[in-house]
XYZ file of C-alpha atoms in Angstrom:
664
model
C 1.654 -66.078 63.730
C -1.652 -64.190 63.724
C -4.599 -65.682 61.807
C -6.162 -63.995 58.775
C -9.234 -63.399 60.921
C -7.225 -61.326 63.389
C -5.350 -59.564 60.585
C -8.614 -58.614 58.882
C -10.061 -57.319 62.147
C -6.932 -55.315 62.938
C -6.506 -53.955 59.382
C -10.129 -52.959 58.887
C -10.341 -51.722 62.486
C -7.373 -49.448 61.947
C -8.838 -48.340 58.586
C -12.218 -47.512 60.143
C -10.452 -45.720 63.012
C -8.347 -43.673 60.588
C -11.437 -42.800 58.527
C -13.372 -41.731 61.633
C -10.419 -39.708 62.935
C -9.836 -38.168 59.501
C -13.496 -37.196 59.098
C -13.480 -35.776 62.647
C -10.331 -33.771 62.053
C -11.653 -32.495 58.698
C -14.945 -31.522 60.347
C -13.094 -29.745 63.152
C -10.780 -27.905 60.720
C -13.676 -26.895 58.445
C -15.683 -25.701 61.421
C -12.686 -23.735 62.684
C -12.143 -22.185 59.256
C -15.857 -21.366 58.971
C -15.873 -19.650 62.381
C -12.727 -17.704 61.548
C -14.110 -16.776 58.118
C -17.373 -15.560 59.636
C -15.433 -13.629 62.264
C -13.183 -12.036 59.632
C -16.253 -11.032 57.620
C -18.097 -9.726 60.698
C -15.294 -7.711 62.342
C -14.811 -5.236 59.428
C -18.578 -4.615 59.423
C -18.514 -4.007 63.174
C -15.527 -1.706 62.644
C -17.473 0.197 59.968
C -20.446 0.543 62.325
C -18.179 1.702 65.162
C -16.453 4.201 62.837
C -19.872 5.455 61.732
C -20.961 5.898 65.379
C -17.748 7.795 66.200
C -18.234 9.921 63.093
C -21.793 10.693 64.206
C -20.626 11.638 67.704
C -17.921 13.932 66.301
C -20.377 15.532 63.867
C -22.805 15.965 66.773
C -20.126 17.699 68.850
C -19.249 19.965 65.928
C -22.931 20.735 65.276
C -23.429 21.605 68.918
C -20.381 23.875 68.792
C -21.610 25.454 65.554
C -24.937 26.256 67.216
C -23.045 28.061 69.998
C -21.006 29.952 67.369
C -24.261 30.955 65.678
C -25.564 32.744 68.813
C -25.984 36.435 68.216
C -24.049 37.467 71.298
C -21.110 35.228 70.230
C -20.861 36.223 66.563
C -21.503 39.917 67.242
C -18.249 41.665 66.392
C -19.301 44.770 68.331
C -19.026 42.866 71.602
C -15.489 42.471 72.863
C -14.026 38.995 73.482
C -13.772 39.653 77.228
C -17.474 40.494 77.376
C -18.235 37.018 75.963
C -16.367 35.147 78.739
C -19.506 34.700 80.954
C -21.392 33.285 77.981
C -18.564 30.832 77.255
C -18.423 29.768 80.924
C -22.131 29.089 80.953
C -21.895 26.965 77.764
C -18.950 24.986 79.168
C -21.050 23.933 82.139
C -23.895 22.942 79.822
C -21.798 20.905 77.342
C -19.486 19.308 79.907
C -16.295 20.336 78.100
C -13.068 21.567 79.671
C -13.172 25.058 78.170
C -14.513 27.186 75.301
C -12.397 29.780 73.521
C -12.953 32.523 70.939
C -10.178 33.267 68.418
C -10.105 36.369 66.228
C -8.665 36.403 62.706
C -5.183 37.216 64.019
C -5.159 34.087 66.177
C -5.666 35.841 69.522
C -7.432 33.482 71.944
C -9.789 34.408 74.797
C -10.790 31.397 76.909
C -13.812 30.872 79.120
C -11.351 30.965 82.032
C -10.272 34.508 81.093
C -6.790 33.610 79.875
C -5.270 34.843 76.620
C -2.832 33.326 74.101
C -2.189 33.193 70.361
C -2.689 30.172 68.063
C -2.320 31.664 64.600
C 0.126 28.862 63.602
C -2.174 26.010 64.704
C -3.568 23.835 61.905
C -7.060 23.545 63.400
C -7.302 27.373 63.489
C -6.283 27.700 59.827
C -8.782 25.038 58.723
C -11.647 26.566 60.701
C -10.759 30.055 59.470
C -11.091 28.717 55.905
C -14.700 27.810 56.762
C -14.362 24.088 57.589
C -15.210 22.600 60.991
C -12.646 20.060 62.240
C -11.435 18.094 65.228
C -7.792 17.566 66.257
C -5.990 14.397 67.251
C -5.781 13.847 71.008
C -2.760 15.630 72.460
C -1.150 16.101 75.860
C -2.157 19.356 77.561
C 0.805 21.520 78.559
C -1.030 22.811 81.634
C -1.949 19.594 83.476
C -0.547 16.773 81.254
C -4.014 15.341 80.480
C -5.185 14.097 77.081
C -7.374 16.663 75.295
C -9.183 16.983 71.956
C -9.988 20.329 70.348
C -13.131 20.917 68.252
C -12.969 24.033 66.037
C -15.762 25.730 64.042
C -15.848 29.058 62.170
C -17.826 32.031 63.567
C -19.829 33.571 60.733
C -21.396 37.017 60.801
C -23.433 38.017 57.763
C -21.870 35.088 55.808
C -18.381 36.332 56.622
C -15.996 34.496 58.908
C -15.118 36.800 61.785
C -13.305 34.312 63.980
C -13.126 30.757 65.297
C -14.843 29.072 68.242
C -12.998 26.095 69.780
C -13.976 23.645 72.502
C -11.380 21.703 74.493
C -12.716 18.329 75.619
C -11.299 15.368 77.513
C -9.396 13.141 75.025
C -10.344 10.024 76.981
C -13.922 10.503 75.732
C -12.766 8.889 72.475
C -11.582 5.844 74.460
C -14.996 5.809 76.172
C -16.581 5.560 72.718
C -14.385 2.605 71.732
C -14.984 0.955 75.135
C -18.676 0.758 74.274
C -17.868 -1.860 71.627
C -18.135 -5.327 73.227
C -17.561 -8.638 71.422
C -17.555 -11.578 73.775
C -15.288 -11.338 76.817
C -12.051 -10.298 75.090
C -13.226 -8.166 72.169
C -11.978 -4.555 72.342
C -11.804 -1.542 70.042
C -8.996 0.943 69.495
C -8.367 3.936 67.260
C -5.228 5.423 65.632
C -4.525 8.611 63.709
C -2.913 9.017 60.283
C 0.573 8.588 61.791
C -0.291 5.337 63.577
C -0.387 6.959 67.036
C -2.925 5.449 69.456
C -5.692 7.987 70.210
C -8.269 5.652 71.813
C -7.742 2.349 73.649
C -9.081 0.435 76.611
C -5.583 0.817 78.056
C -5.491 4.567 78.749
C -1.730 4.487 79.356
C -1.154 3.760 75.654
C -3.106 6.931 74.795
C -1.258 8.960 77.409
C 2.117 7.717 76.123
C 1.020 8.337 72.514
C 2.035 4.742 71.655
C 2.920 4.108 67.988
C 3.108 0.392 67.108
C 4.546 1.116 63.632
C 7.563 2.864 65.147
C 7.877 0.378 68.032
C 7.995 -2.559 65.559
C 11.288 -1.219 64.191
C 12.867 -2.101 67.547
C 10.624 -5.067 68.469
C 10.027 -7.459 65.496
C 7.502 -9.527 67.494
C 4.778 -6.930 66.878
C 5.568 -6.532 63.172
C 2.296 -8.248 62.171
C 0.251 -5.659 64.141
C 2.423 -2.871 62.681
C 1.644 -4.119 59.157
C -2.082 -4.066 59.907
C -1.900 -0.505 61.300
C 0.118 0.533 58.217
C -2.906 -0.508 56.156
C -5.279 1.252 58.572
C -3.558 4.636 58.141
C -4.197 4.390 54.376
C -7.955 4.532 55.222
C -8.415 0.925 54.055
C -11.110 -1.477 55.283
C -10.164 -5.093 55.994
C -9.069 -7.701 58.516
C -5.907 -9.435 59.721
C -4.288 -11.648 62.353
C -1.488 -10.851 64.782
C 0.135 -11.980 68.039
C 0.261 -9.501 70.901
C 1.390 -10.187 74.476
C 1.204 -13.956 73.926
C -2.316 -14.009 72.451
C -3.368 -14.679 68.854
C -5.949 -12.092 67.779
C -8.134 -11.307 64.780
C -8.793 -7.652 63.951
C -11.191 -5.856 61.635
C -10.662 -2.206 60.770
C -12.347 0.700 58.961
C -11.695 4.473 58.577
C -13.675 7.172 60.403
C -15.075 9.320 57.599
C -14.411 13.048 57.819
C -11.239 12.478 59.888
C -7.772 10.954 59.513
C -8.616 8.280 62.104
C -9.134 4.541 61.733
C -10.962 2.167 64.107
C -9.861 -1.414 64.816
C -11.937 -4.167 66.504
C -9.832 -7.054 67.856
C -10.827 -10.327 69.501
C -8.797 -13.340 70.657
C -9.088 -16.484 68.530
C -9.191 -18.760 71.586
C -12.479 -17.241 72.761
C -14.114 -17.425 69.349
C -12.983 -21.022 68.822
C -14.011 -22.146 72.340
C -17.364 -23.326 70.928
C -15.467 -25.995 69.002
C -14.855 -27.916 72.286
C -18.336 -29.512 72.262
C -17.912 -30.319 68.567
C -14.600 -32.044 69.362
C -16.248 -34.249 72.045
C -19.128 -35.110 69.684
C -16.688 -36.094 66.926
C -14.711 -38.333 69.322
C -17.833 -40.106 70.620
C -19.179 -40.617 67.083
C -15.829 -42.040 65.980
C -15.814 -44.538 68.882
C -19.411 -45.684 68.146
C -18.722 -46.151 64.432
C -15.473 -47.963 65.263
C -17.318 -50.487 67.499
C -20.000 -51.076 64.857
C -17.311 -51.503 62.168
C -15.386 -54.021 64.288
C -18.552 -56.100 64.856
C -19.301 -56.223 61.121
C -15.677 -57.049 60.336
C -15.770 -59.922 62.908
C -18.755 -61.540 61.205
C -17.231 -61.217 57.740
C -13.770 -62.433 58.786
C -15.293 -65.410 60.696
C -17.154 -66.534 57.564
C -14.000 -66.193 55.444
C -11.785 -68.009 57.970
C -14.017 -71.159 58.103
C -13.682 -71.718 54.371
C -9.975 -71.026 54.473
C -9.475 -73.490 57.387
C -11.193 -76.256 55.366
C -9.078 -75.435 52.329
C -5.904 -75.471 54.432
C -6.839 -78.881 55.924
C -7.478 -80.418 52.486
C -4.193 -78.982 51.132
C -2.345 -80.732 53.993
C -3.955 -84.037 52.891
C -2.768 -83.423 49.319
C 0.713 -82.575 50.641
C 0.849 -86.044 52.277
C 0.324 -87.613 48.784
C -3.291 -88.627 49.214
C -5.042 -87.660 45.940
C -8.123 -89.811 46.561
C -9.808 -87.654 49.285
C -12.975 -85.897 47.985
C -13.807 -82.196 48.591
C -17.032 -81.217 50.402
C -19.845 -80.265 47.994
C -20.820 -77.385 50.356
C -17.761 -75.350 49.452
C -17.735 -76.424 45.793
C -21.222 -74.877 45.371
C -20.225 -71.592 47.068
C -20.250 -68.583 44.712
C -17.640 -66.492 46.555
C -13.813 -66.623 46.464
C -13.800 -69.705 48.786
C -15.905 -71.587 46.229
C -13.576 -70.520 43.411
C -10.567 -71.635 45.461
C -12.047 -75.069 46.359
C -13.035 -75.730 42.725
C -9.522 -74.759 41.666
C -8.134 -77.104 44.337
C -10.318 -79.947 42.991
C -9.042 -79.292 39.458
C -5.480 -79.271 40.788
C -6.065 -82.612 42.582
C -7.359 -84.239 39.376
C -4.507 -82.733 37.334
C -1.932 -84.012 39.838
C -3.453 -87.495 39.732
C -3.176 -87.612 35.942
C 0.304 -86.084 35.980
C 1.652 -88.576 38.561
C 0.377 -91.510 36.497
C 2.061 -90.061 33.393
C 5.317 -89.450 35.304
C 5.427 -93.094 36.468
C 5.065 -94.255 32.854
C 7.717 -91.846 31.476
C 10.237 -92.482 34.247
C 10.774 -96.060 33.097
C 11.415 -94.899 29.516
C 13.851 -92.152 30.635
C 15.890 -94.638 32.673
C 16.565 -96.797 29.609
C 17.399 -93.863 27.336
C 19.859 -92.365 29.883
C 21.970 -95.547 29.820
C 22.254 -95.325 25.989
C 23.148 -91.606 26.205
C 25.982 -92.326 28.631
C 27.702 -94.800 26.284
C 27.398 -92.464 23.221
C 28.834 -89.482 25.146
C 31.967 -91.496 26.051
C 32.709 -92.140 22.321
C 32.223 -88.440 21.465
C 34.617 -87.431 24.254
C 37.453 -89.563 22.785
C 37.037 -88.030 19.282
C 36.867 -84.451 20.549
C 40.088 -84.950 22.532
C 42.014 -85.735 19.332
C 40.553 -82.723 17.491
C 41.451 -80.419 20.384
C 45.129 -81.455 20.315
C 45.431 -80.815 16.533
C 43.775 -77.409 16.704
C 46.041 -76.396 19.603
C 49.131 -76.933 17.405
C 47.610 -74.751 14.643
C 46.774 -72.022 17.140
C 50.370 -71.906 18.412
C 51.756 -71.455 14.860
C 49.322 -68.681 13.930
C 49.969 -66.967 17.247
C 53.750 -66.849 16.593
C 53.140 -65.526 13.058
C 50.829 -62.820 14.421
C 53.442 -61.715 16.978
C 56.107 -61.387 14.222
C 53.757 -59.325 12.047
C 52.927 -57.078 14.994
C 56.683 -56.542 15.617
C 57.194 -55.635 11.914
C 54.216 -53.243 12.128
C 55.779 -51.488 15.131
C 59.093 -51.023 13.260
C 57.234 -49.630 10.226
C 55.255 -47.291 12.471
C 58.495 -45.901 13.935
C 59.905 -45.479 10.394
C 56.617 -43.776 9.400
C 56.881 -41.330 12.283
C 60.500 -40.457 11.426
C 59.689 -40.067 7.712
C 56.662 -37.860 8.514
C 58.859 -35.729 10.771
C 61.436 -35.365 7.946
C 58.718 -34.342 5.476
C 57.421 -31.763 7.929
C 60.965 -30.373 8.425
C 61.467 -30.153 4.642
C 58.153 -28.312 4.345
C 59.273 -25.902 7.082
C 62.635 -25.338 5.280
C 60.785 -24.744 1.999
C 58.417 -22.276 3.665
C 61.286 -20.481 5.433
C 63.341 -20.268 2.172
C 60.451 -18.666 0.361
C 59.926 -16.323 3.294
C 63.649 -15.391 3.246
C 63.446 -14.691 -0.490
C 60.442 -12.426 -0.027
C 62.058 -10.616 2.928
C 65.327 -10.219 0.989
C 63.477 -8.674 -1.941
C 61.572 -6.376 0.411
C 64.793 -5.427 2.239
C 66.592 -4.731 -1.065
C 63.778 -2.410 -2.119
C 63.878 -0.650 1.247
C 67.702 -0.264 1.026
C 67.341 1.369 -2.389
C 64.831 3.796 -0.912
C 67.178 4.457 2.017
C 70.088 5.113 -0.375
C 68.028 7.597 -2.351
C 66.921 9.251 0.909
C 70.560 9.612 2.038
C 71.468 11.188 -1.323
C 68.573 13.645 -0.958
C 69.660 14.508 2.592
C 73.267 15.041 1.367
C 72.106 17.416 -1.342
C 69.984 19.290 1.174
C 73.054 19.626 3.464
C 75.069 21.130 0.615
C 72.382 23.738 0.027
C 72.202 24.334 3.780
C 75.992 24.790 3.967
C 75.932 27.345 1.151
C 73.169 29.272 2.888
C 75.138 29.230 6.182
C 78.185 30.676 4.380
C 75.985 33.362 2.811
C 74.590 34.103 6.281
C 78.179 34.632 7.538
C 78.807 37.222 4.858
C 75.536 38.992 5.729
C 76.532 39.037 9.399
C 79.879 40.687 8.483
C 78.003 43.401 6.572
C 75.679 43.919 9.579
C 78.790 44.228 11.760
C 80.117 47.000 9.506
C 76.761 48.816 9.705
C 76.872 48.513 13.498
C 80.369 50.068 13.544
C 79.056 52.918 11.429
C 76.154 53.451 13.881
C 78.662 53.526 16.791
C 80.715 56.164 14.959
C 77.623 58.278 14.272
C 76.588 57.963 17.925
C 80.037 59.184 19.101
C 79.930 62.146 16.710
C 76.374 62.950 17.860
C 77.480 62.759 21.466
C 80.367 65.255 20.748
C 77.987 67.583 18.936
C 75.540 67.417 21.862
C 78.390 68.286 24.255
C 79.441 71.225 22.145
C 75.823 72.403 21.912
C 75.482 72.191 25.686
C 78.636 74.307 26.127
C 77.386 76.906 23.679
C 73.971 76.964 25.381
C 75.667 77.556 28.700
C 77.524 80.508 27.240
C 74.311 81.925 25.819
C 72.757 81.982 29.291
C 68.972 82.307 29.501
C 68.562 82.450 25.720
C 70.253 79.087 25.304
C 68.280 77.118 27.911
C 65.860 75.598 25.365
C 68.720 74.628 23.107
C 70.489 73.089 26.134
C 67.480 70.797 26.786
C 67.463 69.689 23.142
C 71.198 69.027 23.280
C 70.725 66.911 26.419
C 67.987 64.781 24.743
C 70.201 64.307 21.669
C 73.030 63.185 23.917
C 70.758 60.645 25.614
C 69.638 59.348 22.236
C 73.218 59.059 21.115
C 74.119 57.069 24.232
C 71.079 54.786 23.755
C 71.991 54.259 20.090
C 75.545 53.425 21.095
C 74.310 50.937 23.766
C 71.914 49.285 21.313
C 74.607 49.048 18.637
C 76.968 47.464 21.158
C 74.264 44.852 22.061
C 73.679 44.190 18.382
C 77.401 43.806 17.890
C 77.584 41.229 20.694
C 74.637 39.261 19.269
C 76.129 39.352 15.785
C 79.488 38.086 17.134
C 77.717 35.178 18.874
C 75.714 34.390 15.701
C 78.950 34.541 13.697
C 80.655 32.091 16.054
C 77.636 29.732 15.970
C 77.554 29.993 12.186
C 81.170 28.927 11.908
C 80.473 25.969 14.220
C 77.427 24.969 12.137
C 79.535 25.187 8.966
C 82.176 22.884 10.446
C 79.541 20.388 11.692
C 77.774 20.520 8.305
C 80.984 19.546 6.561
C 81.448 16.641 9.017
C 77.843 15.480 8.524
C 78.252 15.637 4.774
C 81.213 13.260 5.107
C 79.155 10.883 7.299
C 76.349 10.937 4.727
C 78.818 9.902 2.040
C 80.067 7.023 4.211
C 76.456 5.866 4.861
C 75.745 5.932 1.125
C 78.774 3.672 0.491
C 77.687 1.250 3.261
C 74.137 1.094 1.841
C 75.539 0.352 -1.637
C 77.528 -2.551 -0.178
C 74.376 -3.821 1.650
C 72.350 -3.699 -1.568
C 75.016 -5.752 -3.341
C 74.948 -8.344 -0.499
C 71.134 -8.573 -0.628
C 71.275 -9.215 -4.362
C 73.700 -12.095 -3.782
C 71.441 -13.529 -1.015
C 68.382 -13.340 -3.275
C 70.284 -15.086 -6.071
C 71.416 -17.887 -3.694
C 67.923 -18.375 -2.253
C 66.437 -18.557 -5.747
C 68.910 -21.371 -6.568
C 68.093 -23.278 -3.299
C 64.281 -23.148 -3.588
C 63.955 -25.447 -6.702
C 66.266 -28.003 -5.054
C 64.193 -27.970 -1.840
C 61.065 -28.404 -3.973
C 62.560 -31.537 -5.584
C 63.478 -32.969 -2.152
C 59.982 -32.144 -0.850
C 58.344 -33.927 -3.805
C 60.542 -37.013 -3.327
C 59.804 -37.121 0.403
C 56.079 -36.910 -0.338
C 56.260 -39.873 -2.715
C 58.235 -41.871 -0.130
C 55.630 -41.087 2.515
C 52.825 -42.239 0.183
C 54.698 -45.527 -0.526
C 55.288 -45.900 3.207
C 51.539 -45.529 3.858
C 50.743 -48.205 1.239
C 53.229 -50.662 2.764
C 52.031 -49.913 6.280
C 48.374 -50.419 5.307
C 49.157 -53.780 3.685
C 51.218 -54.924 6.692
C 48.425 -53.820 9.016
C 45.903 -55.757 6.950
C 48.082 -58.858 6.970
C 48.657 -58.484 10.718
C 44.915 -58.138 11.327
C 44.217 -61.266 9.273
C 46.900 -63.145 11.188
C 45.504 -62.005 14.501
C 42.002 -63.016 13.427
C 43.229 -66.427 12.278
C 45.094 -66.902 15.563
C 42.071 -65.839 17.539
C 39.818 -68.139 15.506
C 42.197 -71.061 16.059
C 42.262 -70.352 19.762
C 38.487 -70.116 19.795
C 38.179 -73.420 17.933
C 40.646 -74.994 20.374
C 38.714 -73.597 23.307
C 35.447 -74.763 21.736
C 36.887 -78.247 21.256
C 37.991 -78.351 24.864
C 34.582 -77.136 25.902
C 32.930 -79.762 23.719
C 35.161 -82.427 25.273
C 34.247 -81.172 28.703
C 30.598 -81.042 27.650
C 30.644 -84.662 26.480
C 32.127 -85.665 29.807
C 29.430 -83.655 31.529
C 26.806 -85.315 29.318
C 28.098 -88.714 30.371
C 28.068 -87.640 33.993
C 24.615 -86.053 33.572
C 23.320 -89.257 31.972
C 24.482 -91.225 34.991
C 22.967 -88.645 37.349
C 19.743 -88.662 35.270
C 19.546 -92.411 35.644
C 19.929 -92.117 39.414
C 17.392 -89.293 39.546
C 14.782 -91.242 37.561
C 15.159 -94.129 40.011
C 14.671 -91.715 42.907
C 11.720 -90.048 41.093
C 10.022 -93.382 40.622
C 10.401 -94.038 44.340
C 8.889 -90.635 45.197
C 6.018 -90.943 42.702
C 5.092 -94.286 44.178
C 4.257 -92.438 47.404
C 1.137 -90.885 45.755
C -2.145 -92.748 45.982
C -3.928 -92.518 42.638
């Protein structure tokens, strides 16, 4: 087993090592955070400065182009566009652009190369024509596939805009501007437009491909962090962020380019910026090792001093363990003011206390030996008496137990009787409730039957009136039939008269032609009247037949109504008899219900008293059993006391032998 000295050295050594490592790690982390914080604060400022430089370059390009547009031979509207081509060519050579072009108000373009086109739908033309100079996002030229940027300024003549002057420049010039930004070995700058499309980057292929990280992140989640940063950039925000790109962790600061829809980002790898922490890491490790060695040396001295005192204390405790209480403790350690001194003084006090205690134990052991012999004889007498008491109480417990069982059996029988009686009372209550319900329903039904009887009488009277009206309708139909016959007769006579008139008109020749037409119309009317009267006659015959059928059915229904009235009268009589019988039964059920209630109350009283008696019996039985058990326990206890007294006597003899081992 390791000594306390080694344990102290190991424990405090590990503690000092942990403290040194912890302080080193904290220092390294704080330094790392400080570097990153400074970098995050610096990059946005660098981005602002870069954006300001790009803004100045763009404004310079626009100012230069505006000065060309302000030349008299350019803004002169009397000179044709083709006559200005040599001037434009000369300025292109001077400025180093790709081409210069003049655009009239209709959008017609004349380039320095002598070509013509129309750009009236282009946004840069519309903005410049409104009087505002502007620059376009880099785009791919349709002629040679290169990246180009167009600068556009208005041409003013006598404070009136007469056209637009544009300069087409190499779009990679913007990437040249961002390439001028250098931060360490890995720091680079890039620029995007309002849509997130790359317009300047050290990797020219990204510009040529018009790379858009925001759109690419929808298919490649790994670059989502960079896409989020560029989403903030296109809102013209200024800030910083972190992202992983192509396996490298980078920090970026960004700022908008004023006067445009562009935003500049400055990115640098974290590994390069944190490389300076390597020397700090070595310094922290060396410092931790030095402090650990110093701490171990100090711990060795302290633990050595503590272990000497503890070794002496351990040696003296071994002497005390052998029973030697006469050995004196060194005064050197008794005078010590530290924990060793406290411990040795306590050990001296313990030695003196043990000496006094051993002497007292020797004296008391002799007295205990004599008293234990007396205790043994007394416990034997108590055991004999308790045995007799236990037997008597056992007999009492058996009797009370049998009585309790009988009372419990009686209680069970009464409980069954109680359940049956309660069930009977509930059934009587149900019968009473149902009888009253039947009485109420019978009264209601009798009332309803009276109403039904009166309704049947009213319907019968209505049928009689209806039958009389049907008979009167039959008579009216017969009269209509006679009128129809009269109309038929008149129609036949009119038809004969029309025939005679037609004959006479034919005899009269030309003079009778008009009368012949009239006679023909009268004949047609007579035939129509005859046809209509025949239709009326048919309808009247059908109505007459239906009327006779209705009369017959009305008579039959009247007979059925009379039969229903007789049946309802019989039902009313039966309901009256039922009501009378129910009224006679209800008082008798009430008497039975009252008697059953009294019986149930008496039953509850008896059951409560039996339960009380049973409980008392059970308690008495339980008490007797407890007393019996207690007596048996007491008997056993007296036997144990006797045995314990004998054991105590043996133990005191042994204790005296052991105490005699101590030297006092």
